[in-house]
mmCIF file of C-alpha atoms in Angstrom:
data_model
loop_
_atom_site.group_PDB
_atom_site.id
_atom_site.type_symbol
_atom_site.label_atom_id
_atom_site.label_comp_id
_atom_site.label_asym_id
_atom_site.label_seq_id
_atom_site.Cartn_x
_atom_site.Cartn_y
_atom_site.Cartn_z
ATOM 1 C CA UNK A 271 52.078 233.185 -58.659
ATOM 2 C CA UNK A 272 53.938 230.198 -57.847
ATOM 3 C CA UNK A 273 51.522 227.889 -59.198
ATOM 4 C CA UNK A 274 53.599 224.975 -58.396
ATOM 5 C CA UNK A 275 53.876 225.599 -55.244
ATOM 6 C CA UNK A 276 50.218 225.981 -55.265
ATOM 7 C CA UNK A 277 49.818 222.559 -56.778
ATOM 8 C CA UNK A 278 51.914 221.159 -54.124
ATOM 9 C CA UNK A 279 49.495 222.500 -51.424
ATOM 10 C CA UNK A 280 46.212 221.286 -53.132
ATOM 11 C CA UNK A 281 47.762 217.707 -53.744
ATOM 12 C CA UNK A 282 48.956 217.735 -50.105
ATOM 13 C CA UNK A 283 45.447 218.705 -48.868
ATOM 14 C CA UNK A 284 43.805 216.020 -51.007
ATOM 15 C CA UNK A 285 46.173 213.644 -49.027
ATOM 16 C CA UNK A 286 44.989 214.464 -45.835
ATOM 17 C CA UNK A 287 41.753 212.471 -46.058
ATOM 18 C CA UNK A 288 41.806 208.753 -45.285
ATOM 19 C CA UNK A 289 42.836 206.488 -47.276
ATOM 20 C CA UNK A 290 43.147 209.381 -50.801
ATOM 21 C CA UNK A 291 46.378 208.533 -53.179
ATOM 22 C CA UNK A 292 47.844 210.427 -55.785
ATOM 23 C CA UNK A 293 48.187 208.832 -59.263
ATOM 24 C CA UNK A 294 49.148 209.621 -62.459
ATOM 25 C CA UNK A 295 46.932 208.301 -65.224
ATOM 26 C CA UNK A 296 47.155 210.429 -68.494
ATOM 27 C CA UNK A 297 50.475 211.651 -67.811
ATOM 28 C CA UNK A 298 52.965 212.991 -64.813
ATOM 29 C CA UNK A 299 51.035 216.448 -65.209
ATOM 30 C CA UNK A 300 48.158 215.759 -64.302
ATOM 31 C CA UNK A 301 47.320 214.822 -60.482
ATOM 32 C CA UNK A 302 44.582 212.383 -60.110
ATOM 33 C CA UNK A 303 43.431 212.076 -56.437
ATOM 34 C CA UNK A 304 41.448 208.396 -56.061
ATOM 35 C CA UNK A 305 39.796 206.701 -53.360
ATOM 36 C CA UNK A 306 39.424 203.062 -53.798
ATOM 37 C CA UNK A 307 40.148 204.103 -57.288
ATOM 38 C CA UNK A 308 37.774 206.448 -57.796
ATOM 39 C CA UNK A 309 39.294 209.747 -58.718
ATOM 40 C CA UNK A 310 38.228 212.434 -56.946
ATOM 41 C CA UNK A 311 40.152 215.239 -57.740
ATOM 42 C CA UNK A 312 42.191 216.003 -60.725
ATOM 43 C CA UNK A 313 45.097 218.711 -60.322
ATOM 44 C CA UNK A 314 46.642 220.213 -63.327
ATOM 45 C CA UNK A 315 48.787 223.481 -64.803
ATOM 46 C CA UNK A 316 47.282 224.674 -67.846
ATOM 47 C CA UNK A 317 47.680 227.761 -69.744
ATOM 48 C CA UNK A 318 49.383 229.700 -66.786
ATOM 49 C CA UNK A 319 46.394 228.539 -64.406
ATOM 50 C CA UNK A 320 46.040 226.134 -62.097
ATOM 51 C CA UNK A 321 42.748 223.961 -62.116
ATOM 52 C CA UNK A 322 41.501 221.562 -59.456
ATOM 53 C CA UNK A 323 38.002 219.769 -61.031
ATOM 54 C CA UNK A 324 36.140 218.174 -58.691
ATOM 55 C CA UNK A 325 32.637 215.868 -58.074
ATOM 56 C CA UNK A 326 30.080 218.260 -57.259
ATOM 57 C CA UNK A 327 26.108 217.645 -56.199
ATOM 58 C CA UNK A 328 24.326 218.515 -59.518
ATOM 59 C CA UNK A 329 21.736 220.785 -57.475
ATOM 60 C CA UNK A 330 25.081 222.855 -55.988
ATOM 61 C CA UNK A 331 27.247 223.814 -59.217
ATOM 62 C CA UNK A 332 24.813 226.616 -61.119
ATOM 63 C CA UNK A 333 24.847 228.290 -57.335
ATOM 64 C CA UNK A 334 28.539 227.331 -56.929
ATOM 65 C CA UNK A 335 29.096 229.035 -60.062
ATOM 66 C CA UNK A 336 26.786 231.786 -60.304
ATOM 67 C CA UNK A 337 29.062 232.740 -56.779
ATOM 68 C CA UNK A 338 32.305 232.803 -57.454
ATOM 69 C CA UNK A 339 33.802 233.548 -61.084
ATOM 70 C CA UNK A 340 36.249 231.276 -60.544
ATOM 71 C CA UNK A 341 34.601 227.807 -60.856
ATOM 72 C CA UNK A 342 33.526 226.599 -63.887
ATOM 73 C CA UNK A 343 31.798 223.348 -65.895
ATOM 74 C CA UNK A 344 34.108 220.520 -65.073
ATOM 75 C CA UNK A 345 37.461 220.726 -67.322
ATOM 76 C CA UNK A 346 37.146 217.748 -69.600
ATOM 77 C CA UNK A 347 34.700 216.012 -67.158
ATOM 78 C CA UNK A 348 30.649 215.707 -66.921
ATOM 79 C CA UNK A 349 29.870 219.232 -66.539
ATOM 80 C CA UNK A 350 26.479 217.941 -64.532
ATOM 81 C CA UNK A 351 28.539 216.369 -61.684
ATOM 82 C CA UNK A 352 32.155 218.409 -62.222
ATOM 83 C CA UNK A 353 33.451 221.532 -61.336
ATOM 84 C CA UNK A 354 36.285 223.278 -61.973
ATOM 85 C CA UNK A 355 38.183 225.709 -59.609
ATOM 86 C CA UNK A 356 40.772 228.117 -61.857
ATOM 87 C CA UNK A 357 43.464 229.407 -59.851
ATOM 88 C CA UNK A 358 45.205 232.790 -61.002
ATOM 89 C CA UNK A 359 45.186 236.083 -60.419
ATOM 90 C CA UNK A 360 41.727 236.897 -60.414
ATOM 91 C CA UNK A 361 40.922 233.861 -58.176
ATOM 92 C CA UNK A 362 37.957 234.203 -55.399
ATOM 93 C CA UNK A 363 37.251 231.482 -54.003
ATOM 94 C CA UNK A 364 37.751 231.352 -50.146
ATOM 95 C CA UNK A 365 39.985 229.027 -48.816
ATOM 96 C CA UNK A 366 37.584 227.320 -46.029
ATOM 97 C CA UNK A 367 35.174 227.278 -49.648
ATOM 98 C CA UNK A 368 37.576 225.399 -51.413
ATOM 99 C CA UNK A 369 38.810 222.462 -48.331
ATOM 100 C CA UNK A 370 35.027 222.068 -48.226
ATOM 101 C CA UNK A 371 34.632 221.513 -52.322
ATOM 102 C CA UNK A 372 37.417 218.927 -51.575
ATOM 103 C CA UNK A 373 35.919 217.004 -48.532
ATOM 104 C CA UNK A 374 32.575 217.273 -50.383
ATOM 105 C CA UNK A 375 34.032 215.734 -53.527
ATOM 106 C CA UNK A 376 36.006 212.827 -51.580
ATOM 107 C CA UNK A 377 32.544 212.428 -49.625
ATOM 108 C CA UNK A 378 30.385 211.429 -52.557
ATOM 109 C CA UNK A 379 33.245 209.663 -53.736
ATOM 110 C CA UNK A 380 33.515 207.660 -50.211
ATOM 111 C CA UNK A 381 29.526 207.349 -50.485
ATOM 112 C CA UNK A 382 29.388 205.407 -54.191
ATOM 113 C CA UNK A 383 31.929 202.796 -52.525
ATOM 114 C CA UNK A 384 30.593 199.765 -51.058
ATOM 115 C CA UNK A 385 30.357 199.015 -47.705
ATOM 116 C CA UNK A 386 33.422 196.926 -47.639
ATOM 117 C CA UNK A 387 35.716 199.291 -49.621
ATOM 118 C CA UNK A 388 34.255 202.337 -47.179
ATOM 119 C CA UNK A 389 35.289 199.787 -44.170
ATOM 120 C CA UNK A 390 38.746 199.274 -45.739
ATOM 121 C CA UNK A 391 39.275 202.958 -46.239
ATOM 122 C CA UNK A 392 38.045 203.414 -42.510
ATOM 123 C CA UNK A 393 40.538 200.873 -40.983
ATOM 124 C CA UNK A 394 43.534 202.169 -43.169
ATOM 125 C CA UNK A 395 46.321 204.279 -42.491
ATOM 126 C CA UNK A 396 47.661 206.866 -44.814
ATOM 127 C CA UNK A 397 50.686 205.870 -46.272
#
């Protein structure tokens, strides 16, 4: 697997979401995808695997972790609100589910933005 290419694909998926921006607040290896200044996805390579960390509703986390062996508690994040998809040769999360989880994380952040910030996102063009 070409994890660098997969990393770029995951970042590209995130950047299709209205108002999403890619930043590097920690270092140049950790891609932080933000909406309104708040992170909704962290994507980076770690020990040969690709880690995609996403916000998630606490009531969904246990069920997702039971259903998919590659969904882990949020790596270095609040485990009540974050999950990490560990992409490796044993990856068992379907592409549709993965995209839905990314969109869900984005929506969780969007809902927390002020009405003014939400309107700014709604009426902005992705650059």
